[in-house]
Amino acid sequence: MDTIRKLEILSDAAKYDASCSSSGSARPALSGGLGNGAVGGICHTWAADGRCVSLLKVLLSNACAWDCAYCVNRRSNDVSRAGFEPEELVRLVIDFYKRNYIEGAFLSSGVTGCPDTTMERLISVARTLRVRERWNGYLHLKAIPGASEQLVAEAARWADRVSVNIELPSAESLGSVAPDKSPRAIFSVMRSLARAGGFEPRRLLPTDVTPSSVPSSNPGSTAFGNLPAVSGAAAERVPVYDVRLASTDRPSVMEVRKDRRRNPEAAVLPAGQSTQLVVGASPESDAVILGLAENLYLAYDGRRVYYSAFVPTTPDPRVPALPGPPLLREHRLYQADWLFRFYGFKADEILSADRPFLDADLDPKCAWALRNLDRFPVDVNRADYLELLRVPGIGPRSASRILRARSGSALKPEALQALGVVMKRAAFFVTCSGTVPRIAGSMKSANPEAAFARAALVDGAREKLGGTQLEFDWDASA
Ligand code: SF4
């Protein structure tokens, strides 16, 4: 098989992995070396389905010995198989880089032999690129669950980012949908990566969720009726991973990220570790998914959790036969994740056991604000930074601008838009020293309790993405 045909097969096989963002690294040029990983030198483009394609994103091999039901490369799937020799992949990366086709590489692999053998082959590519070729471009390596701590540490030595995908939001779903993977194998790699990056993993306690986290009223569960993971579990208890922090008084992800306990002398893994959660291949609620994501950020110094809408490729009885990937749900989870990382929210503020799914029509911050009207209106002339961040339509940048602008004189409603405040949302939730903004284009005073407020806050994502969304009964699950 020639290299071009291999490339076709192995780049196509890699496209469903969403955990390939190249953000977070600024590897400088080396004297006498080749290339650099500086953010300014990286040109991002995105495929029509939203996946990053600015990197050479390819598998070393798709001849996988494992059988994850959601994966096109699973052992039991009848697809063309191919594999590169490590040296062949090195040449490809260097040739593409020299031709300016790529700014970096995302290298993963199906499991060929055992996890350590696969890891060694990936590391061999990385080491050759860095040492022999003196290639200094951005490199993201995938770690294989169950790989030894030494190999994970070596992968971290050569790569900007290493990711290990957790894939399923509960141990039970992992057991039924990805039977060759185990929580222990995944978390041991995460712990090794955290340590390689100079972060001591936090102590965790076991937990589980009550049935209300996977409510029987959730009609989405009918889509999983034939799944062994769901049939009994939804009615009883669904064990989730052993990733709850020991302290109930835990900090927010935003606080921890500001105060990152990273050893400044740890030169490895500048872009940290990331992981991917497949959404819609198993029955866990958004509350379970967000709770897990929050704990991964807090416990293992995760840089990013990616939510990947399950793409039904070829039928498998272990996963639901969806009409299309649940993109609206993926979109809302990303919005909620943004609230962790940049707005100081905690998972249990966004969702709870009695409200387990994100609102389909509202972004999670608007939905939270409408549920917490006792915290509004916020006076933009008196509120502190964290209070401003909680206002729909105000982000980190506009909150900082408000603090600066009001130091001169008190702000009036008409000044807010110029500071970057999105008034069509914020108008319902702020005052300016007692003056309530008017709704744009109307003489109505903004009032979040008015009947039109919720309709005015609907963002239209359902219309854009709803055609491929699992249809949950949001009212029934509220
Ligand atoms: S280990 Fe699972 S997810 Fe990874 S390539 Fe193999 S079948 Fe796919």
Short mmCIF file of C-alpha atoms in Angstrom, two decimals, residues 66-477:
data_model
loop_
_atom_site.label_atom_id
_atom_site.label_comp_id
_atom_site.label_asym_id
_atom_site.label_seq_id
_atom_site.Cartn_x
_atom_site.Cartn_y
_atom_site.Cartn_z
CA TRP A 66 -9.70 -3.41 21.11
CA ASP A 67 -13.41 -3.15 20.48
CA CYS A 68 -14.93 0.15 21.63
CA ALA A 69 -18.48 0.26 20.30
CA TYR A 70 -18.47 3.98 19.44
CA CYS A 71 -15.25 3.77 17.41
CA VAL A 72 -14.95 3.26 13.69
CA ASN A 73 -11.57 1.52 14.22
CA ARG A 74 -12.86 -1.13 16.59
CA ARG A 75 -11.74 -4.69 16.04
CA SER A 76 -15.18 -5.92 15.01
CA ASN A 77 -15.77 -3.21 12.41
CA ASP A 78 -15.18 -4.09 8.77
CA VAL A 79 -13.00 -1.22 7.52
CA SER A 80 -9.77 -0.96 5.53
CA ARG A 81 -6.75 -1.28 7.81
CA ALA A 82 -3.36 0.33 7.42
CA GLY A 83 -0.32 1.28 9.44
CA PHE A 84 2.79 3.42 9.12
CA GLU A 85 6.23 2.39 10.16
CA PRO A 86 7.48 5.00 12.67
CA GLU A 87 10.13 6.17 10.20
CA GLU A 88 7.50 6.63 7.48
CA LEU A 89 5.42 8.85 9.76
CA VAL A 90 8.49 10.89 10.75
CA ARG A 91 9.18 11.60 7.06
CA LEU A 92 5.57 12.56 6.46
CA VAL A 93 5.51 15.06 9.35
CA ILE A 94 8.81 16.64 8.27
CA ASP A 95 7.86 16.79 4.58
CA PHE A 96 4.47 18.32 5.36
CA TYR A 97 6.02 20.79 7.75
CA LYS A 98 8.67 21.89 5.25
CA ARG A 99 5.98 22.38 2.62
CA ASN A 100 4.07 24.53 5.09
CA TYR A 101 1.06 22.20 4.96
CA ILE A 102 0.96 21.85 8.72
CA GLU A 103 1.93 23.66 11.88
CA GLY A 104 2.12 20.61 14.08
CA ALA A 105 0.98 17.03 14.47
CA PHE A 106 -1.56 15.04 16.43
CA LEU A 107 -0.44 11.42 16.54
CA SER A 108 -2.56 8.63 17.88
CA SER A 109 -2.91 4.93 17.25
CA GLY A 110 -5.17 1.95 17.56
CA VAL A 111 -3.86 -0.57 20.05
CA THR A 112 -1.46 -2.86 18.21
CA GLY A 113 -0.35 -5.64 20.51
CA CYS A 114 -0.46 -4.24 24.03
CA PRO A 115 -0.64 -0.66 25.37
CA ASP A 116 3.12 -0.48 26.03
CA THR A 117 4.06 -1.70 22.54
CA THR A 118 1.76 0.89 21.00
CA MET A 119 3.10 3.63 23.25
CA GLU A 120 6.68 2.70 22.38
CA ARG A 121 5.95 3.08 18.65
CA LEU A 122 4.34 6.48 19.17
CA ILE A 123 7.23 7.60 21.36
CA SER A 124 9.70 6.40 18.76
CA VAL A 125 8.11 8.80 16.24
CA ALA A 126 8.14 11.65 18.75
CA ARG A 127 11.72 11.07 19.86
CA THR A 128 13.00 10.87 16.29
CA LEU A 129 11.19 14.09 15.39
CA ARG A 130 12.62 15.95 18.36
CA VAL A 131 16.14 14.51 18.54
CA ARG A 132 17.24 13.46 15.07
CA GLU A 133 15.17 15.92 13.04
CA ARG A 134 15.38 18.69 15.65
CA TRP A 135 11.75 19.38 14.82
CA ASN A 136 10.26 21.89 17.19
CA GLY A 137 6.70 22.12 15.94
CA TYR A 138 3.65 21.52 18.09
CA LEU A 139 3.17 17.86 18.98
CA HIS A 140 0.15 16.24 20.59
CA LEU A 141 0.49 12.55 21.43
CA LYS A 142 -2.22 10.18 22.46
CA ALA A 143 -1.50 7.96 25.46
CA ILE A 144 -2.89 4.45 25.56
CA PRO A 145 -4.85 3.45 28.70
CA GLY A 146 -2.76 1.00 30.70
CA ALA A 147 0.61 2.19 29.37
CA SER A 148 3.36 2.10 31.99
CA GLU A 149 4.25 5.19 34.00
CA GLN A 150 7.76 5.33 32.49
CA LEU A 151 6.42 5.37 28.94
CA VAL A 152 3.81 8.01 29.77
CA ALA A 153 6.56 10.14 31.31
CA GLU A 154 8.66 9.75 28.19
CA ALA A 155 5.73 10.72 25.95
CA ALA A 156 5.33 13.83 28.12
CA ARG A 157 9.01 14.62 27.63
CA TRP A 158 8.69 14.95 23.85
CA ALA A 159 5.13 16.25 23.39
CA ASP A 160 3.52 19.62 24.02
CA ARG A 161 0.33 17.89 25.03
CA VAL A 162 -0.58 14.30 25.81
CA SER A 163 -4.17 13.17 26.06
CA VAL A 164 -5.81 10.01 27.28
CA ASN A 165 -9.48 9.73 26.48
CA ILE A 166 -11.87 8.82 29.25
CA GLU A 167 -14.59 8.41 26.60
CA LEU A 168 -17.53 7.21 28.74
CA PRO A 169 -18.90 9.10 31.75
CA SER A 170 -19.31 6.11 34.05
CA ALA A 171 -17.44 2.95 34.88
CA GLU A 172 -20.51 0.91 34.02
CA SER A 173 -20.83 2.41 30.53
CA LEU A 174 -17.11 2.03 29.96
CA GLY A 175 -17.41 -1.64 30.88
CA SER A 176 -20.21 -2.30 28.43
CA VAL A 177 -19.23 0.01 25.56
CA ALA A 178 -15.41 -0.15 25.75
CA PRO A 179 -14.76 -3.47 27.50
CA ASP A 180 -10.99 -3.47 26.92
CA LYS A 181 -10.54 -0.21 28.84
CA SER A 182 -10.76 0.17 32.58
CA PRO A 183 -11.06 3.25 34.81
CA ARG A 184 -7.88 2.23 36.61
CA ALA A 185 -5.91 2.10 33.34
CA ILE A 186 -7.18 5.53 32.25
CA PHE A 187 -6.72 7.30 35.59
CA SER A 188 -3.25 5.91 36.16
CA VAL A 189 -2.18 7.56 32.89
CA MET A 190 -3.85 10.82 33.97
CA ARG A 191 -2.01 10.71 37.28
CA SER A 192 1.31 10.06 35.53
CA LEU A 193 0.69 12.97 33.18
CA ALA A 194 -0.21 15.30 36.05
CA ARG A 195 3.02 14.38 37.83
CA ALA A 196 5.07 14.72 34.65
CA GLY A 197 3.74 18.28 34.38
CA GLY A 198 4.76 19.05 37.96
CA PHE A 199 1.29 18.77 39.51
CA GLU A 200 0.58 16.46 42.43
CA PRO A 201 -2.80 14.80 41.74
CA ARG A 202 -5.39 15.58 44.38
CA ARG A 203 -6.82 12.96 46.69
CA LEU A 204 -10.14 11.62 45.54
CA LEU A 205 -13.00 9.80 47.18
CA PRO A 206 -15.34 7.23 45.69
CA THR A 207 -18.92 8.22 45.11
CA ASP A 208 -21.97 7.33 43.11
CA VAL A 209 -25.03 9.19 41.93
CA THR A 210 -28.60 8.65 42.88
CA PRO A 211 -31.20 7.53 40.35
CA SER A 212 -32.37 11.10 39.86
CA SER A 213 -29.19 11.80 37.91
CA VAL A 214 -30.44 9.46 35.23
CA PRO A 215 -34.17 10.11 35.60
CA SER A 216 -36.68 7.57 34.44
CA SER A 217 -38.58 10.56 33.07
CA ASN A 218 -35.75 11.13 30.61
CA PRO A 219 -37.28 9.99 27.33
CA GLY A 220 -33.78 9.89 25.87
CA SER A 221 -33.34 6.70 27.83
CA THR A 222 -35.77 4.96 25.49
CA ALA A 223 -33.12 5.37 22.82
CA PHE A 224 -30.90 3.13 24.95
CA GLY A 225 -33.53 0.57 25.80
CA ASN A 226 -31.52 -2.26 24.30
CA LEU A 227 -28.38 -1.40 26.20
CA PRO A 228 -27.34 -3.59 29.10
CA ALA A 229 -25.69 -0.57 30.74
CA VAL A 230 -29.00 1.21 31.04
CA SER A 231 -31.76 -1.21 31.51
CA GLY A 232 -31.13 -1.93 35.17
CA ALA A 233 -28.92 0.98 36.09
CA ALA A 234 -31.35 3.77 35.32
CA ALA A 235 -33.77 2.29 37.81
CA GLU A 236 -31.17 1.66 40.49
CA ARG A 237 -27.80 3.29 40.99
CA VAL A 238 -25.22 4.26 38.41
CA PRO A 239 -21.69 4.04 39.74
CA VAL A 240 -19.51 6.82 38.43
CA TYR A 241 -15.78 7.12 38.50
CA ASP A 242 -13.72 7.43 41.61
CA VAL A 243 -13.03 11.09 40.98
CA ARG A 244 -14.86 13.08 43.65
CA LEU A 245 -12.61 15.40 45.54
CA ALA A 246 -12.17 14.57 49.19
CA SER A 247 -13.31 18.02 50.25
CA THR A 248 -16.92 19.06 49.80
CA ASP A 249 -15.78 22.65 50.08
CA ARG A 250 -13.90 22.42 46.83
CA PRO A 251 -12.62 25.44 44.90
CA SER A 252 -13.87 26.39 41.47
CA VAL A 253 -11.91 25.29 38.42
CA MET A 254 -11.21 28.95 37.65
CA GLU A 255 -9.63 29.51 41.09
CA VAL A 256 -7.48 26.40 40.80
CA ARG A 257 -6.30 27.28 37.32
CA LYS A 258 -5.24 30.74 38.50
CA ASP A 259 -3.35 29.18 41.35
CA ARG A 260 -1.97 26.25 39.40
CA ARG A 261 0.34 24.15 41.56
CA ARG A 262 2.60 23.42 38.63
CA ASN A 263 6.27 23.10 39.32
CA PRO A 264 7.78 26.01 37.39
CA GLU A 265 10.88 23.92 36.76
CA ALA A 266 8.88 21.18 35.05
CA ALA A 267 9.83 21.82 31.46
CA VAL A 268 7.76 18.99 30.05
CA LEU A 269 4.21 19.00 28.73
CA PRO A 270 3.78 22.76 28.29
CA ALA A 271 0.24 22.35 26.92
CA GLY A 272 -0.75 19.92 29.69
CA GLN A 273 -3.11 16.99 29.32
CA SER A 274 -6.55 16.80 27.82
CA THR A 275 -9.26 14.19 27.48
CA GLN A 276 -12.39 13.49 25.52
CA LEU A 277 -15.85 12.44 26.63
CA VAL A 278 -18.19 10.91 24.07
CA VAL A 279 -21.67 12.37 24.50
CA GLY A 280 -24.77 10.39 23.59
CA ALA A 281 -23.32 6.88 23.34
CA SER A 282 -24.42 6.08 26.91
CA PRO A 283 -27.25 7.25 29.15
CA GLU A 284 -25.55 9.49 31.71
CA SER A 285 -27.04 12.91 32.24
CA ASP A 286 -25.34 16.24 31.61
CA ALA A 287 -25.04 16.59 35.39
CA VAL A 288 -22.95 13.42 35.58
CA ILE A 289 -20.81 14.51 32.63
CA LEU A 290 -20.17 17.98 34.04
CA GLY A 291 -19.47 16.65 37.53
CA LEU A 292 -16.89 14.29 36.08
CA ALA A 293 -15.32 17.01 33.92
CA GLU A 294 -15.03 19.36 36.88
CA ASN A 295 -13.27 16.71 38.92
CA LEU A 296 -10.86 15.92 36.09
CA TYR A 297 -9.87 19.58 35.96
CA LEU A 298 -9.43 19.77 39.71
CA ALA A 299 -7.83 16.42 40.38
CA TYR A 300 -5.44 15.97 37.47
CA ASP A 301 -4.71 19.50 36.31
CA GLY A 302 -6.59 18.75 33.08
CA ARG A 303 -6.14 21.56 30.60
CA ARG A 304 -9.19 20.76 28.48
CA VAL A 305 -12.07 18.34 28.50
CA TYR A 306 -13.49 17.88 25.02
CA TYR A 307 -17.07 16.77 24.52
CA SER A 308 -17.52 14.80 21.35
CA ALA A 309 -21.04 14.17 20.09
CA PHE A 310 -21.33 10.48 19.40
CA VAL A 311 -21.20 9.95 15.65
CA PRO A 312 -23.13 6.81 14.74
CA THR A 313 -20.82 5.39 12.06
CA THR A 314 -21.65 1.71 11.71
CA PRO A 315 -24.35 -0.01 13.78
CA ASP A 316 -23.40 -1.75 17.01
CA PRO A 317 -26.00 -3.08 19.47
CA ARG A 318 -24.06 -1.62 22.42
CA VAL A 319 -24.73 1.97 21.38
CA PRO A 320 -27.94 3.73 20.33
CA ALA A 321 -28.85 4.06 16.66
CA LEU A 322 -29.09 7.84 16.66
CA PRO A 323 -30.26 9.73 13.57
CA GLY A 324 -27.16 11.93 13.90
CA PRO A 325 -24.65 13.21 16.43
CA PRO A 326 -26.23 15.12 19.38
CA LEU A 327 -24.59 18.39 18.44
CA LEU A 328 -26.85 20.67 20.48
CA ARG A 329 -26.03 18.74 23.62
CA GLU A 330 -22.31 18.90 22.79
CA HIS A 331 -22.64 22.66 22.25
CA ARG A 332 -24.36 23.26 25.60
CA LEU A 333 -21.75 21.16 27.41
CA TYR A 334 -18.96 23.26 25.91
CA GLN A 335 -20.77 26.41 27.07
CA ALA A 336 -21.08 24.99 30.59
CA ASP A 337 -17.41 23.97 30.55
CA TRP A 338 -16.54 27.57 29.65
CA LEU A 339 -18.38 28.64 32.82
CA PHE A 340 -16.08 26.40 34.91
CA ARG A 341 -12.88 27.66 33.40
CA PHE A 342 -13.50 31.38 32.99
CA TYR A 343 -16.53 32.40 35.07
CA GLY A 344 -15.98 30.72 38.43
CA PHE A 345 -19.03 28.41 38.30
CA LYS A 346 -19.10 24.99 39.92
CA ALA A 347 -20.81 22.00 38.35
CA ASP A 348 -23.51 21.75 41.00
CA GLU A 349 -24.51 25.36 40.41
CA ILE A 350 -25.17 24.65 36.74
CA LEU A 351 -27.00 21.33 37.17
CA SER A 352 -28.15 19.13 39.99
CA ALA A 353 -29.72 15.76 40.61
CA ASP A 354 -33.22 17.21 40.20
CA ARG A 355 -32.20 19.22 37.11
CA PRO A 356 -29.89 16.81 35.30
CA PHE A 357 -29.93 18.19 31.74
CA LEU A 358 -28.90 21.53 30.30
CA ASP A 359 -31.64 23.71 28.85
CA ALA A 360 -31.91 23.21 25.10
CA ASP A 361 -33.01 26.77 24.40
CA LEU A 362 -30.83 28.87 26.69
CA ASP A 363 -27.11 29.07 27.18
CA PRO A 364 -26.26 27.67 30.65
CA LYS A 365 -25.45 31.09 32.11
CA CYS A 366 -28.82 32.58 31.14
CA ALA A 367 -30.55 29.46 32.46
CA TRP A 368 -28.68 29.78 35.77
CA ALA A 369 -29.52 33.50 36.04
CA LEU A 370 -33.23 32.90 35.48
CA ARG A 371 -33.18 30.30 38.26
CA ASN A 372 -31.39 32.69 40.61
CA LEU A 373 -33.27 35.94 40.21
CA ASP A 374 -32.75 36.75 43.89
CA ARG A 375 -29.10 37.54 42.92
CA PHE A 376 -30.22 40.17 40.40
CA PRO A 377 -30.25 42.91 39.36
CA VAL A 378 -26.53 43.51 39.78
CA ASP A 379 -25.48 47.15 40.05
CA VAL A 380 -22.59 47.51 37.59
CA ASN A 381 -21.35 50.51 39.57
CA ARG A 382 -20.89 48.49 42.77
CA ALA A 383 -20.49 44.80 41.90
CA ASP A 384 -17.09 43.13 42.17
CA TYR A 385 -15.46 41.23 39.33
CA LEU A 386 -16.92 37.82 40.24
CA GLU A 387 -20.44 39.24 40.58
CA LEU A 388 -20.13 40.91 37.18
CA LEU A 389 -18.98 37.62 35.63
CA ARG A 390 -22.26 36.02 36.69
CA VAL A 391 -24.33 38.45 34.61
CA PRO A 392 -25.46 37.08 31.22
CA GLY A 393 -23.94 39.25 28.51
CA ILE A 394 -20.87 40.18 30.60
CA GLY A 395 -17.63 38.24 30.07
CA PRO A 396 -14.14 38.50 31.58
CA ARG A 397 -13.10 41.25 29.20
CA SER A 398 -16.20 43.42 29.59
CA ALA A 399 -16.16 42.88 33.39
CA SER A 400 -12.58 44.20 33.52
CA ARG A 401 -13.51 47.13 31.30
CA ILE A 402 -16.46 47.98 33.58
CA LEU A 403 -14.17 48.04 36.63
CA ARG A 404 -11.77 50.37 34.87
CA ALA A 405 -14.43 52.63 33.33
CA ARG A 406 -16.41 53.18 36.52
CA SER A 407 -13.34 54.34 38.47
CA GLY A 408 -13.77 57.72 36.75
CA SER A 409 -17.51 58.25 37.05
CA ALA A 410 -20.60 56.12 37.53
CA LEU A 411 -21.69 54.22 34.42
CA LYS A 412 -25.02 54.80 32.69
CA PRO A 413 -26.84 52.04 30.77
CA GLU A 414 -26.02 53.58 27.40
CA ALA A 415 -22.26 53.27 28.16
CA LEU A 416 -22.32 49.50 28.64
CA GLN A 417 -22.51 48.35 25.04
CA ALA A 418 -19.31 50.21 24.17
CA LEU A 419 -17.59 48.26 26.96
CA GLY A 420 -18.46 44.98 25.24
CA VAL A 421 -21.58 44.14 27.25
CA VAL A 422 -24.18 42.21 25.22
CA MET A 423 -27.19 44.29 26.20
CA LYS A 424 -29.85 42.03 24.71
CA ARG A 425 -28.97 39.62 27.54
CA ALA A 426 -27.48 41.84 30.24
CA ALA A 427 -30.34 44.36 30.19
CA PHE A 428 -32.52 41.96 32.19
CA PHE A 429 -29.99 41.53 34.96
CA VAL A 430 -28.27 44.87 35.66
CA THR A 431 -28.91 48.35 36.95
CA CYS A 432 -26.66 51.38 36.80
CA SER A 433 -26.96 52.85 40.30
CA GLY A 434 -30.69 52.11 40.24
CA THR A 435 -31.35 52.97 36.57
CA VAL A 436 -32.79 49.97 34.76
CA PRO A 437 -31.81 49.62 31.08
CA ARG A 438 -34.48 49.58 28.40
CA ILE A 439 -34.76 46.72 25.97
CA ALA A 440 -33.05 47.64 22.71
CA GLY A 441 -35.55 48.94 20.15
CA SER A 442 -38.35 49.08 22.68
CA MET A 443 -39.64 51.33 25.43
CA LYS A 444 -40.04 48.31 27.75
CA SER A 445 -38.00 48.26 30.89
CA ALA A 446 -35.93 45.09 31.16
CA ASN A 447 -37.47 42.76 33.72
CA PRO A 448 -36.32 39.14 33.94
CA GLU A 449 -39.61 38.11 35.55
CA ALA A 450 -41.65 39.41 32.63
CA ALA A 451 -43.24 36.83 30.37
CA PHE A 452 -41.17 37.82 27.35
CA ALA A 453 -37.79 37.60 29.14
CA ARG A 454 -37.11 33.89 28.56
CA ALA A 455 -38.16 34.17 24.92
CA ALA A 456 -35.84 37.14 24.50
CA LEU A 457 -32.92 35.13 25.89
CA VAL A 458 -33.33 32.10 23.60
CA ASP A 459 -30.17 31.93 21.50
CA GLY A 460 -31.31 29.98 18.44
CA ALA A 461 -28.82 27.10 18.84
CA ARG A 462 -31.68 24.59 18.82
CA GLU A 463 -32.73 25.73 15.35
CA LYS A 464 -29.15 25.60 14.09
CA LEU A 465 -28.21 22.26 15.62
CA GLY A 466 -31.48 20.70 16.70
CA GLY A 467 -32.00 18.52 13.64
CA THR A 468 -29.40 16.11 14.92
CA GLN A 469 -30.10 16.40 18.63
CA LEU A 470 -31.41 13.63 20.85
CA GLU A 471 -34.88 14.78 21.80
CA PHE A 472 -35.04 15.01 25.55
CA ASP A 473 -38.20 16.12 27.23
CA TRP A 474 -36.73 19.11 28.97
CA ASP A 475 -39.91 19.93 30.90
CA ALA A 476 -40.27 16.42 32.22
CA SER A 477 -36.68 16.36 33.39
#
